[in-house]
Amino acid sequence: MSTEIAARVKNEEWKASLTSERALVRWALIIAALGYLTLFLFIPLAAVFTEALKNGLESYFASFQDPDALAAIRLTVLAASLAVPLNLTFGVAAAWAIAKFEFVGKQILITLIDIPLAVSPVISGLIYVLLFGAQGWVGPWLAEHDIKIIFALPGIVLATTFVTVPFIARELIPLMQSQGREEEEAALTLGASGWQAFTRVTLPNIKWSLLYGVILSNARAMGEFGAVSVVSGHIRGLTNTLPLHVEILYNEYNAVGAFAVASLLTLLAIVTLIAKTMIERKTASSRSAHDPAWSTQPGSPS
Amino acid sequence: MALVLKQPSVLPGFGLTLGFALFYFSLIVLIPLSGLFVKTTTLTWEQFWHTVSEPRALASYQLTFGASFLGALINGFFGSVVAWVLVRYRFPGRSIVDALVDLPFALPTAVAGITLTAIYSSNGWIGRYLEPLGLKVAFTPLGVLVALTFIGLPFVVRTVQPVLQDLDMEVEEAATTLGANRWQTFRAVIVPELWPALLTGMAMAFARSVGEYGSVIFIAGNMPLKSEITPLLIMTKLEQYDYAGATALGVVMLVVSFVLALMINLIQWWSSRRHTAR
């Protein structure tokens, strides 16, 4: 018995030796990878907090007492709380139509949804200036009726929404496609209404991906810089979001203040990464085939 | 013969959900984007050509595309090494490192910008050691490269990693038993499998870098003709109320982005066909 186990262990070891490198190569690769990540990830991460706490905790927290900082926090939360539900509705609707039905032009629609990811953030802002700006298509009409979109909240919300349109949809579409429609069809056969089938069958199946999509688009909404910068007009205390406030403080040589606000946004990013890891672990067993990487597009080879 | 636009299904809500999705997407994305193209028609061809081919614009393309390309190459190499190490080796802290690879996706670009500038400026953590060597990073084109390398870091790792994970070890075992050494196995068995994913990742990193704004403008120094990227040039024109000029450059960038997106889709189509063919 024990000789059999020993033989099996030996066989496994032999197999492993076929597909592994010499220890020297192994360590060289690990050091190269970690060295690269240290240079580009770990050091920047440590630097944010070190710079923020350079003058001690007191001046760190004082940075958040500034009324302009508080206004920036409020505006950022407000913009995200409008943009995320809008994109949540879109993401769920698009995923339902794409994953549960067969129709002409479906593949084109899936490709189109990724457009905002391909567009430079500066252009994402520019297109709204061209539409609603003083010299834009509807600009004169807006001015006549005293409606402000550019350099005001609506413009910031629009630009934020544009930038985060795809995130929830692209989390849901591959997952719902892989789950098929048998379960919903069964629910309907058993007498459920369409809405009941969605809330009692579909929703429990997609809840983790949905949650992750919301967390991710929230992080991107709160952190968007380029697009919002174009439409905001940088009016202090009025149209400055947190990332824009970071820029202003930094340009005023208030490094500690800039990094204090930046550390807040960094914490948001870290929370997002933790949520991603936890949700991936939760769903790993149920959808090991699904590729959760943000960067790969739906239907990508993996 | 009637064209079948949609296959029948017992599930409800098709018209409502697709209708809403199309309406919303058109309103937020398609109509505003097409406005950019419509706006260019107000320019004459000479005006358009003059704007997009002036020396300042040409210099900005050179920097933007050159630095993006170099950044994609750096990430192509190191991203593959990171993916390999994360999939094949076990070491303390591996899962934390794995999670942190996505940081450039989640970190606001302005934060990345000021942080990289602080690190690489002449009295920064890394910059102070590079300065005596005659290497100035912050406020030079080299700084643009650093920022774009940071921004593109996750793409190659995240496209190569799943392919490595799904790679059948038995093929490598077979190669070794047939007399190949490890390097030969790597070159002849593993690399061909990784190529499409590596190419996709690099193309994605390149596409993302070309449009990047926030992380670059802090570290670049933004000197016209020297360290000014194209998105910043668009921004400058906007601030001078030169909407026509900004639009012309925006169309050039947008066309490049679409061509890149098309290329990425083609690579993926090509590799998925290759995979199903077997």
mmCIF file with all atom_site columns, C-alpha atoms in Angstrom, chain B residues 40-231:
data_model
loop_
_atom_site.group_PDB
_atom_site.id
_atom_site.type_symbol
_atom_site.label_atom_id
_atom_site.label_alt_id
_atom_site.label_comp_id
_atom_site.label_asym_id
_atom_site.label_entity_id
_atom_site.label_seq_id
_atom_site.pdbx_PDB_ins_code
_atom_site.Cartn_x
_atom_site.Cartn_y
_atom_site.Cartn_z
_atom_site.occupancy
_atom_site.B_iso_or_equiv
_atom_site.pdbx_formal_charge
_atom_site.auth_seq_id
_atom_site.auth_comp_id
_atom_site.auth_asym_id
_atom_site.auth_atom_id
_atom_site.pdbx_PDB_model_num
ATOM 1   C CA . THR B 1 40  ? -15.839 68.658 -39.029 1.00 0.00 ? 40  THR B CA 1
ATOM 2   C CA . THR B 1 41  ? -18.003 69.236 -42.096 1.00 0.00 ? 41  THR B CA 1
ATOM 3   C CA . THR B 1 42  ? -18.112 72.924 -41.137 1.00 0.00 ? 42  THR B CA 1
ATOM 4   C CA . LEU B 1 43  ? -14.379 73.028 -41.849 1.00 0.00 ? 43  LEU B CA 1
ATOM 5   C CA . THR B 1 44  ? -12.999 73.205 -45.351 1.00 0.00 ? 44  THR B CA 1
ATOM 6   C CA . TRP B 1 45  ? -10.555 70.501 -46.347 1.00 0.00 ? 45  TRP B CA 1
ATOM 7   C CA . GLU B 1 46  ? -7.670  73.015 -46.281 1.00 0.00 ? 46  GLU B CA 1
ATOM 8   C CA . GLN B 1 47  ? -8.562  74.127 -42.753 1.00 0.00 ? 47  GLN B CA 1
ATOM 9   C CA . PHE B 1 48  ? -8.826  70.536 -41.586 1.00 0.00 ? 48  PHE B CA 1
ATOM 10  C CA . TRP B 1 49  ? -5.553  69.522 -43.194 1.00 0.00 ? 49  TRP B CA 1
ATOM 11  C CA . HIS B 1 50  ? -3.767  72.602 -41.882 1.00 0.00 ? 50  HIS B CA 1
ATOM 12  C CA . THR B 1 51  ? -4.861  71.846 -38.304 1.00 0.00 ? 51  THR B CA 1
ATOM 13  C CA . VAL B 1 52  ? -4.000  68.171 -38.296 1.00 0.00 ? 52  VAL B CA 1
ATOM 14  C CA . SER B 1 53  ? -0.656  68.546 -40.085 1.00 0.00 ? 53  SER B CA 1
ATOM 15  C CA . GLU B 1 54  ? 0.844   71.602 -38.395 1.00 0.00 ? 54  GLU B CA 1
ATOM 16  C CA . PRO B 1 55  ? 4.258   70.901 -36.811 1.00 0.00 ? 55  PRO B CA 1
ATOM 17  C CA . ARG B 1 56  ? 2.881   71.071 -33.274 1.00 0.00 ? 56  ARG B CA 1
ATOM 18  C CA . ALA B 1 57  ? 0.256   68.433 -34.074 1.00 0.00 ? 57  ALA B CA 1
ATOM 19  C CA . LEU B 1 58  ? 2.770   66.199 -35.858 1.00 0.00 ? 58  LEU B CA 1
ATOM 20  C CA . ALA B 1 59  ? 5.145   66.396 -32.897 1.00 0.00 ? 59  ALA B CA 1
ATOM 21  C CA . SER B 1 60  ? 2.296   65.459 -30.557 1.00 0.00 ? 60  SER B CA 1
ATOM 22  C CA . TYR B 1 61  ? 1.384   62.385 -32.667 1.00 0.00 ? 61  TYR B CA 1
ATOM 23  C CA . GLN B 1 62  ? 4.977   61.307 -32.676 1.00 0.00 ? 62  GLN B CA 1
ATOM 24  C CA . LEU B 1 63  ? 5.200   61.506 -28.896 1.00 0.00 ? 63  LEU B CA 1
ATOM 25  C CA . THR B 1 64  ? 1.754   60.017 -28.230 1.00 0.00 ? 64  THR B CA 1
ATOM 26  C CA . PHE B 1 65  ? 2.086   57.059 -30.582 1.00 0.00 ? 65  PHE B CA 1
ATOM 27  C CA . GLY B 1 66  ? 5.810   56.536 -29.969 1.00 0.00 ? 66  GLY B CA 1
ATOM 28  C CA . ALA B 1 67  ? 5.505   56.473 -26.186 1.00 0.00 ? 67  ALA B CA 1
ATOM 29  C CA . SER B 1 68  ? 2.340   54.352 -26.384 1.00 0.00 ? 68  SER B CA 1
ATOM 30  C CA . PHE B 1 69  ? 4.115   51.849 -28.623 1.00 0.00 ? 69  PHE B CA 1
ATOM 31  C CA . LEU B 1 70  ? 7.189   51.647 -26.389 1.00 0.00 ? 70  LEU B CA 1
ATOM 32  C CA . GLY B 1 71  ? 4.949   51.320 -23.329 1.00 0.00 ? 71  GLY B CA 1
ATOM 33  C CA . ALA B 1 72  ? 3.047   48.479 -25.002 1.00 0.00 ? 72  ALA B CA 1
ATOM 34  C CA . LEU B 1 73  ? 6.352   46.726 -25.805 1.00 0.00 ? 73  LEU B CA 1
ATOM 35  C CA . ILE B 1 74  ? 7.605   47.071 -22.222 1.00 0.00 ? 74  ILE B CA 1
ATOM 36  C CA . ASN B 1 75  ? 4.287   45.770 -20.924 1.00 0.00 ? 75  ASN B CA 1
ATOM 37  C CA . GLY B 1 76  ? 4.299   42.996 -23.519 1.00 0.00 ? 76  GLY B CA 1
ATOM 38  C CA . PHE B 1 77  ? 7.543   41.662 -22.089 1.00 0.00 ? 77  PHE B CA 1
ATOM 39  C CA . PHE B 1 78  ? 7.113   42.307 -18.367 1.00 0.00 ? 78  PHE B CA 1
ATOM 40  C CA . GLY B 1 79  ? 3.362   41.637 -18.460 1.00 0.00 ? 79  GLY B CA 1
ATOM 41  C CA . SER B 1 80  ? 4.044   38.148 -19.822 1.00 0.00 ? 80  SER B CA 1
ATOM 42  C CA . VAL B 1 81  ? 6.669   37.550 -17.133 1.00 0.00 ? 81  VAL B CA 1
ATOM 43  C CA . VAL B 1 82  ? 4.206   38.685 -14.431 1.00 0.00 ? 82  VAL B CA 1
ATOM 44  C CA . ALA B 1 83  ? 1.420   36.476 -15.859 1.00 0.00 ? 83  ALA B CA 1
ATOM 45  C CA . TRP B 1 84  ? 3.791   33.510 -16.024 1.00 0.00 ? 84  TRP B CA 1
ATOM 46  C CA . VAL B 1 85  ? 5.008   33.994 -12.455 1.00 0.00 ? 85  VAL B CA 1
ATOM 47  C CA . LEU B 1 86  ? 1.449   34.430 -11.142 1.00 0.00 ? 86  LEU B CA 1
ATOM 48  C CA . VAL B 1 87  ? 0.153   31.284 -12.864 1.00 0.00 ? 87  VAL B CA 1
ATOM 49  C CA . ARG B 1 88  ? 3.108   28.904 -12.542 1.00 0.00 ? 88  ARG B CA 1
ATOM 50  C CA . TYR B 1 89  ? 4.830   29.757 -9.280  1.00 0.00 ? 89  TYR B CA 1
ATOM 51  C CA . ARG B 1 90  ? 3.753   29.907 -5.664  1.00 0.00 ? 90  ARG B CA 1
ATOM 52  C CA . PHE B 1 91  ? 5.353   32.530 -3.423  1.00 0.00 ? 91  PHE B CA 1
ATOM 53  C CA . PRO B 1 92  ? 4.251   34.433 -0.323  1.00 0.00 ? 92  PRO B CA 1
ATOM 54  C CA . GLY B 1 93  ? 1.895   37.319 -1.109  1.00 0.00 ? 93  GLY B CA 1
ATOM 55  C CA . ARG B 1 94  ? 1.007   35.975 -4.548  1.00 0.00 ? 94  ARG B CA 1
ATOM 56  C CA . SER B 1 95  ? -2.737  36.573 -4.240  1.00 0.00 ? 95  SER B CA 1
ATOM 57  C CA . ILE B 1 96  ? -2.210  40.163 -3.049  1.00 0.00 ? 96  ILE B CA 1
ATOM 58  C CA . VAL B 1 97  ? 0.123   40.819 -5.967  1.00 0.00 ? 97  VAL B CA 1
ATOM 59  C CA . ASP B 1 98  ? -2.445  39.270 -8.300  1.00 0.00 ? 98  ASP B CA 1
ATOM 60  C CA . ALA B 1 99  ? -5.179  41.587 -7.009  1.00 0.00 ? 99  ALA B CA 1
ATOM 61  C CA . LEU B 1 100 ? -2.936  44.677 -7.160  1.00 0.00 ? 100 LEU B CA 1
ATOM 62  C CA . VAL B 1 101 ? -2.159  44.201 -10.862 1.00 0.00 ? 101 VAL B CA 1
ATOM 63  C CA . ASP B 1 102 ? -5.529  45.834 -11.584 1.00 0.00 ? 102 ASP B CA 1
ATOM 64  C CA . LEU B 1 103 ? -4.624  48.985 -9.647  1.00 0.00 ? 103 LEU B CA 1
ATOM 65  C CA . PRO B 1 104 ? -4.044  51.131 -12.779 1.00 0.00 ? 104 PRO B CA 1
ATOM 66  C CA . PHE B 1 105 ? -7.645  50.332 -13.832 1.00 0.00 ? 105 PHE B CA 1
ATOM 67  C CA . ALA B 1 106 ? -9.113  51.385 -10.511 1.00 0.00 ? 106 ALA B CA 1
ATOM 68  C CA . LEU B 1 107 ? -6.857  54.292 -9.563  1.00 0.00 ? 107 LEU B CA 1
ATOM 69  C CA . PRO B 1 108 ? -8.055  57.680 -10.848 1.00 0.00 ? 108 PRO B CA 1
ATOM 70  C CA . THR B 1 109 ? -5.662  58.918 -13.497 1.00 0.00 ? 109 THR B CA 1
ATOM 71  C CA . ALA B 1 110 ? -5.056  62.244 -11.742 1.00 0.00 ? 110 ALA B CA 1
ATOM 72  C CA . VAL B 1 111 ? -3.832  60.364 -8.665  1.00 0.00 ? 111 VAL B CA 1
ATOM 73  C CA . ALA B 1 112 ? -1.504  58.260 -10.806 1.00 0.00 ? 112 ALA B CA 1
ATOM 74  C CA . GLY B 1 113 ? -0.267  61.436 -12.472 1.00 0.00 ? 113 GLY B CA 1
ATOM 75  C CA . ILE B 1 114 ? 0.716   63.379 -9.367  1.00 0.00 ? 114 ILE B CA 1
ATOM 76  C CA . THR B 1 115 ? 2.134   60.274 -7.678  1.00 0.00 ? 115 THR B CA 1
ATOM 77  C CA . LEU B 1 116 ? 4.387   59.273 -10.565 1.00 0.00 ? 116 LEU B CA 1
ATOM 78  C CA . THR B 1 117 ? 5.523   62.888 -10.858 1.00 0.00 ? 117 THR B CA 1
ATOM 79  C CA . ALA B 1 118 ? 6.419   62.985 -7.158  1.00 0.00 ? 118 ALA B CA 1
ATOM 80  C CA . ILE B 1 119 ? 8.365   59.722 -7.408  1.00 0.00 ? 119 ILE B CA 1
ATOM 81  C CA . TYR B 1 120 ? 10.282  60.537 -10.580 1.00 0.00 ? 120 TYR B CA 1
ATOM 82  C CA . SER B 1 121 ? 10.994  64.238 -10.003 1.00 0.00 ? 121 SER B CA 1
ATOM 83  C CA . SER B 1 122 ? 14.595  65.136 -9.160  1.00 0.00 ? 122 SER B CA 1
ATOM 84  C CA . ASN B 1 123 ? 14.064  64.832 -5.392  1.00 0.00 ? 123 ASN B CA 1
ATOM 85  C CA . GLY B 1 124 ? 11.607  61.932 -5.561  1.00 0.00 ? 124 GLY B CA 1
ATOM 86  C CA . TRP B 1 125 ? 12.098  58.369 -4.336  1.00 0.00 ? 125 TRP B CA 1
ATOM 87  C CA . ILE B 1 126 ? 13.342  57.075 -7.688  1.00 0.00 ? 126 ILE B CA 1
ATOM 88  C CA . GLY B 1 127 ? 14.149  60.317 -9.486  1.00 0.00 ? 127 GLY B CA 1
ATOM 89  C CA . ARG B 1 128 ? 16.943  61.215 -7.044  1.00 0.00 ? 128 ARG B CA 1
ATOM 90  C CA . TYR B 1 129 ? 18.855  58.073 -8.024  1.00 0.00 ? 129 TYR B CA 1
ATOM 91  C CA . LEU B 1 130 ? 18.320  58.607 -11.748 1.00 0.00 ? 130 LEU B CA 1
ATOM 92  C CA . GLU B 1 131 ? 19.366  62.263 -11.735 1.00 0.00 ? 131 GLU B CA 1
ATOM 93  C CA . PRO B 1 132 ? 23.086  61.623 -11.044 1.00 0.00 ? 132 PRO B CA 1
ATOM 94  C CA . LEU B 1 133 ? 23.028  59.151 -13.954 1.00 0.00 ? 133 LEU B CA 1
ATOM 95  C CA . GLY B 1 134 ? 21.925  61.983 -16.213 1.00 0.00 ? 134 GLY B CA 1
ATOM 96  C CA . LEU B 1 135 ? 18.389  60.559 -16.537 1.00 0.00 ? 135 LEU B CA 1
ATOM 97  C CA . LYS B 1 136 ? 15.642  63.108 -16.191 1.00 0.00 ? 136 LYS B CA 1
ATOM 98  C CA . VAL B 1 137 ? 12.209  61.474 -16.159 1.00 0.00 ? 137 VAL B CA 1
ATOM 99  C CA . ALA B 1 138 ? 9.685   63.975 -14.837 1.00 0.00 ? 138 ALA B CA 1
ATOM 100 C CA . PHE B 1 139 ? 8.826   66.826 -17.235 1.00 0.00 ? 139 PHE B CA 1
ATOM 101 C CA . THR B 1 140 ? 10.454  65.078 -20.209 1.00 0.00 ? 140 THR B CA 1
ATOM 102 C CA . PRO B 1 141 ? 9.145   62.670 -22.890 1.00 0.00 ? 141 PRO B CA 1
ATOM 103 C CA . LEU B 1 142 ? 10.552  59.871 -20.720 1.00 0.00 ? 142 LEU B CA 1
ATOM 104 C CA . GLY B 1 143 ? 7.952   60.833 -18.112 1.00 0.00 ? 143 GLY B CA 1
ATOM 105 C CA . VAL B 1 144 ? 5.205   60.301 -20.702 1.00 0.00 ? 144 VAL B CA 1
ATOM 106 C CA . LEU B 1 145 ? 6.578   56.797 -21.268 1.00 0.00 ? 145 LEU B CA 1
ATOM 107 C CA . VAL B 1 146 ? 6.542   56.067 -17.522 1.00 0.00 ? 146 VAL B CA 1
ATOM 108 C CA . ALA B 1 147 ? 2.917   57.202 -17.169 1.00 0.00 ? 147 ALA B CA 1
ATOM 109 C CA . LEU B 1 148 ? 1.751   55.227 -20.209 1.00 0.00 ? 148 LEU B CA 1
ATOM 110 C CA . THR B 1 149 ? 3.592   52.111 -19.046 1.00 0.00 ? 149 THR B CA 1
ATOM 111 C CA . PHE B 1 150 ? 1.788   52.390 -15.713 1.00 0.00 ? 150 PHE B CA 1
ATOM 112 C CA . ILE B 1 151 ? -1.601  52.828 -17.412 1.00 0.00 ? 151 ILE B CA 1
ATOM 113 C CA . GLY B 1 152 ? -1.090  49.848 -19.732 1.00 0.00 ? 152 GLY B CA 1
ATOM 114 C CA . LEU B 1 153 ? 0.299   47.469 -17.108 1.00 0.00 ? 153 LEU B CA 1
ATOM 115 C CA . PRO B 1 154 ? -2.798  45.312 -16.428 1.00 0.00 ? 154 PRO B CA 1
ATOM 116 C CA . PHE B 1 155 ? -3.786  44.613 -20.041 1.00 0.00 ? 155 PHE B CA 1
ATOM 117 C CA . VAL B 1 156 ? -1.138  42.085 -21.064 1.00 0.00 ? 156 VAL B CA 1
ATOM 118 C CA . VAL B 1 157 ? -1.182  40.360 -17.663 1.00 0.00 ? 157 VAL B CA 1
ATOM 119 C CA . ARG B 1 158 ? -4.955  39.983 -17.796 1.00 0.00 ? 158 ARG B CA 1
ATOM 120 C CA . THR B 1 159 ? -5.103  38.683 -21.354 1.00 0.00 ? 159 THR B CA 1
ATOM 121 C CA . VAL B 1 160 ? -2.154  36.259 -21.080 1.00 0.00 ? 160 VAL B CA 1
ATOM 122 C CA . GLN B 1 161 ? -2.978  34.948 -17.592 1.00 0.00 ? 161 GLN B CA 1
ATOM 123 C CA . PRO B 1 162 ? -6.199  33.037 -18.457 1.00 0.00 ? 162 PRO B CA 1
ATOM 124 C CA . VAL B 1 163 ? -4.581  31.456 -21.520 1.00 0.00 ? 163 VAL B CA 1
ATOM 125 C CA . LEU B 1 164 ? -1.635  30.248 -19.429 1.00 0.00 ? 164 LEU B CA 1
ATOM 126 C CA . GLN B 1 165 ? -4.062  28.921 -16.852 1.00 0.00 ? 165 GLN B CA 1
ATOM 127 C CA . ASP B 1 166 ? -5.958  26.876 -19.435 1.00 0.00 ? 166 ASP B CA 1
ATOM 128 C CA . LEU B 1 167 ? -2.807  25.577 -21.096 1.00 0.00 ? 167 LEU B CA 1
ATOM 129 C CA . ASP B 1 168 ? -2.721  21.790 -21.050 1.00 0.00 ? 168 ASP B CA 1
ATOM 130 C CA . MET B 1 169 ? 0.338   20.710 -19.065 1.00 0.00 ? 169 MET B CA 1
ATOM 131 C CA . GLU B 1 170 ? 0.291   17.323 -20.761 1.00 0.00 ? 170 GLU B CA 1
ATOM 132 C CA . VAL B 1 171 ? 1.445   18.896 -24.018 1.00 0.00 ? 171 VAL B CA 1
ATOM 133 C CA . GLU B 1 172 ? 4.501   20.267 -22.235 1.00 0.00 ? 172 GLU B CA 1
ATOM 134 C CA . GLU B 1 173 ? 5.090   16.873 -20.593 1.00 0.00 ? 173 GLU B CA 1
ATOM 135 C CA . ALA B 1 174 ? 4.915   15.255 -24.009 1.00 0.00 ? 174 ALA B CA 1
ATOM 136 C CA . ALA B 1 175 ? 7.388   17.763 -25.429 1.00 0.00 ? 175 ALA B CA 1
ATOM 137 C CA . THR B 1 176 ? 9.858   17.035 -22.646 1.00 0.00 ? 176 THR B CA 1
ATOM 138 C CA . THR B 1 177 ? 9.526   13.258 -22.924 1.00 0.00 ? 177 THR B CA 1
ATOM 139 C CA . LEU B 1 178 ? 10.124  13.599 -26.640 1.00 0.00 ? 178 LEU B CA 1
ATOM 140 C CA . GLY B 1 179 ? 13.499  15.125 -25.822 1.00 0.00 ? 179 GLY B CA 1
ATOM 141 C CA . ALA B 1 180 ? 12.893  18.876 -25.908 1.00 0.00 ? 180 ALA B CA 1
ATOM 142 C CA . ASN B 1 181 ? 14.618  20.902 -23.242 1.00 0.00 ? 181 ASN B CA 1
ATOM 143 C CA . ARG B 1 182 ? 12.659  23.476 -21.266 1.00 0.00 ? 182 ARG B CA 1
ATOM 144 C CA . TRP B 1 183 ? 13.598  26.398 -23.508 1.00 0.00 ? 183 TRP B CA 1
ATOM 145 C CA . GLN B 1 184 ? 12.642  24.504 -26.654 1.00 0.00 ? 184 GLN B CA 1
ATOM 146 C CA . THR B 1 185 ? 9.302   23.539 -25.093 1.00 0.00 ? 185 THR B CA 1
ATOM 147 C CA . PHE B 1 186 ? 8.706   27.153 -24.172 1.00 0.00 ? 186 PHE B CA 1
ATOM 148 C CA . ARG B 1 187 ? 9.497   28.427 -27.640 1.00 0.00 ? 187 ARG B CA 1
ATOM 149 C CA . ALA B 1 188 ? 7.796   25.756 -29.709 1.00 0.00 ? 188 ALA B CA 1
ATOM 150 C CA . VAL B 1 189 ? 4.856   24.780 -27.499 1.00 0.00 ? 189 VAL B CA 1
ATOM 151 C CA . ILE B 1 190 ? 3.970   27.610 -25.116 1.00 0.00 ? 190 ILE B CA 1
ATOM 152 C CA . VAL B 1 191 ? 4.756   30.766 -27.098 1.00 0.00 ? 191 VAL B CA 1
ATOM 153 C CA . PRO B 1 192 ? 2.548   29.887 -30.109 1.00 0.00 ? 192 PRO B CA 1
ATOM 154 C CA . GLU B 1 193 ? -0.380  29.436 -27.723 1.00 0.00 ? 193 GLU B CA 1
ATOM 155 C CA . LEU B 1 194 ? 0.261   32.783 -26.040 1.00 0.00 ? 194 LEU B CA 1
ATOM 156 C CA . TRP B 1 195 ? 0.770   34.898 -29.180 1.00 0.00 ? 195 TRP B CA 1
ATOM 157 C CA . PRO B 1 196 ? -2.840  35.957 -29.845 1.00 0.00 ? 196 PRO B CA 1
ATOM 158 C CA . ALA B 1 197 ? -3.455  36.877 -26.206 1.00 0.00 ? 197 ALA B CA 1
ATOM 159 C CA . LEU B 1 198 ? -0.154  38.732 -25.973 1.00 0.00 ? 198 LEU B CA 1
ATOM 160 C CA . LEU B 1 199 ? -0.908  40.650 -29.154 1.00 0.00 ? 199 LEU B CA 1
ATOM 161 C CA . THR B 1 200 ? -4.430  41.483 -27.947 1.00 0.00 ? 200 THR B CA 1
ATOM 162 C CA . GLY B 1 201 ? -3.099  42.708 -24.613 1.00 0.00 ? 201 GLY B CA 1
ATOM 163 C CA . MET B 1 202 ? -0.470  44.881 -26.247 1.00 0.00 ? 202 MET B CA 1
ATOM 164 C CA . ALA B 1 203 ? -2.979  46.328 -28.704 1.00 0.00 ? 203 ALA B CA 1
ATOM 165 C CA . MET B 1 204 ? -5.335  47.128 -25.825 1.00 0.00 ? 204 MET B CA 1
ATOM 166 C CA . ALA B 1 205 ? -2.542  48.766 -23.817 1.00 0.00 ? 205 ALA B CA 1
ATOM 167 C CA . PHE B 1 206 ? -1.560  50.781 -26.888 1.00 0.00 ? 206 PHE B CA 1
ATOM 168 C CA . ALA B 1 207 ? -5.149  51.857 -27.595 1.00 0.00 ? 207 ALA B CA 1
ATOM 169 C CA . ARG B 1 208 ? -5.674  52.912 -23.987 1.00 0.00 ? 208 ARG B CA 1
ATOM 170 C CA . SER B 1 209 ? -2.363  54.826 -23.897 1.00 0.00 ? 209 SER B CA 1
ATOM 171 C CA . VAL B 1 210 ? -3.037  56.776 -27.080 1.00 0.00 ? 210 VAL B CA 1
ATOM 172 C CA . GLY B 1 211 ? -6.068  58.493 -25.537 1.00 0.00 ? 211 GLY B CA 1
ATOM 173 C CA . GLU B 1 212 ? -4.683  58.815 -22.014 1.00 0.00 ? 212 GLU B CA 1
ATOM 174 C CA . TYR B 1 213 ? -4.750  62.286 -20.506 1.00 0.00 ? 213 TYR B CA 1
ATOM 175 C CA . GLY B 1 214 ? -4.900  62.498 -16.705 1.00 0.00 ? 214 GLY B CA 1
ATOM 176 C CA . SER B 1 215 ? -1.843  60.507 -15.725 1.00 0.00 ? 215 SER B CA 1
ATOM 177 C CA . VAL B 1 216 ? 0.347   62.077 -18.413 1.00 0.00 ? 216 VAL B CA 1
ATOM 178 C CA . ILE B 1 217 ? -0.236  65.806 -18.097 1.00 0.00 ? 217 ILE B CA 1
ATOM 179 C CA . PHE B 1 218 ? 1.294   66.091 -14.623 1.00 0.00 ? 218 PHE B CA 1
ATOM 180 C CA . ILE B 1 219 ? 4.530   64.293 -15.427 1.00 0.00 ? 219 ILE B CA 1
ATOM 181 C CA . ALA B 1 220 ? 4.979   65.429 -19.054 1.00 0.00 ? 220 ALA B CA 1
ATOM 182 C CA . GLY B 1 221 ? 5.947   69.062 -18.568 1.00 0.00 ? 221 GLY B CA 1
ATOM 183 C CA . ASN B 1 222 ? 3.715   69.798 -21.573 1.00 0.00 ? 222 ASN B CA 1
ATOM 184 C CA . MET B 1 223 ? 6.182   71.751 -23.703 1.00 0.00 ? 223 MET B CA 1
ATOM 185 C CA . PRO B 1 224 ? 4.816   72.291 -27.224 1.00 0.00 ? 224 PRO B CA 1
ATOM 186 C CA . LEU B 1 225 ? 6.778   70.333 -29.851 1.00 0.00 ? 225 LEU B CA 1
ATOM 187 C CA . LYS B 1 226 ? 8.647   68.446 -27.118 1.00 0.00 ? 226 LYS B CA 1
ATOM 188 C CA . SER B 1 227 ? 6.503   66.844 -24.446 1.00 0.00 ? 227 SER B CA 1
ATOM 189 C CA . GLU B 1 228 ? 2.936   67.644 -25.457 1.00 0.00 ? 228 GLU B CA 1
ATOM 190 C CA . ILE B 1 229 ? 0.574   64.729 -26.112 1.00 0.00 ? 229 ILE B CA 1
ATOM 191 C CA . THR B 1 230 ? -2.292  64.981 -28.619 1.00 0.00 ? 230 THR B CA 1
ATOM 192 C CA . PRO B 1 231 ? -5.152  64.865 -26.041 1.00 0.00 ? 231 PRO B CA 1
#
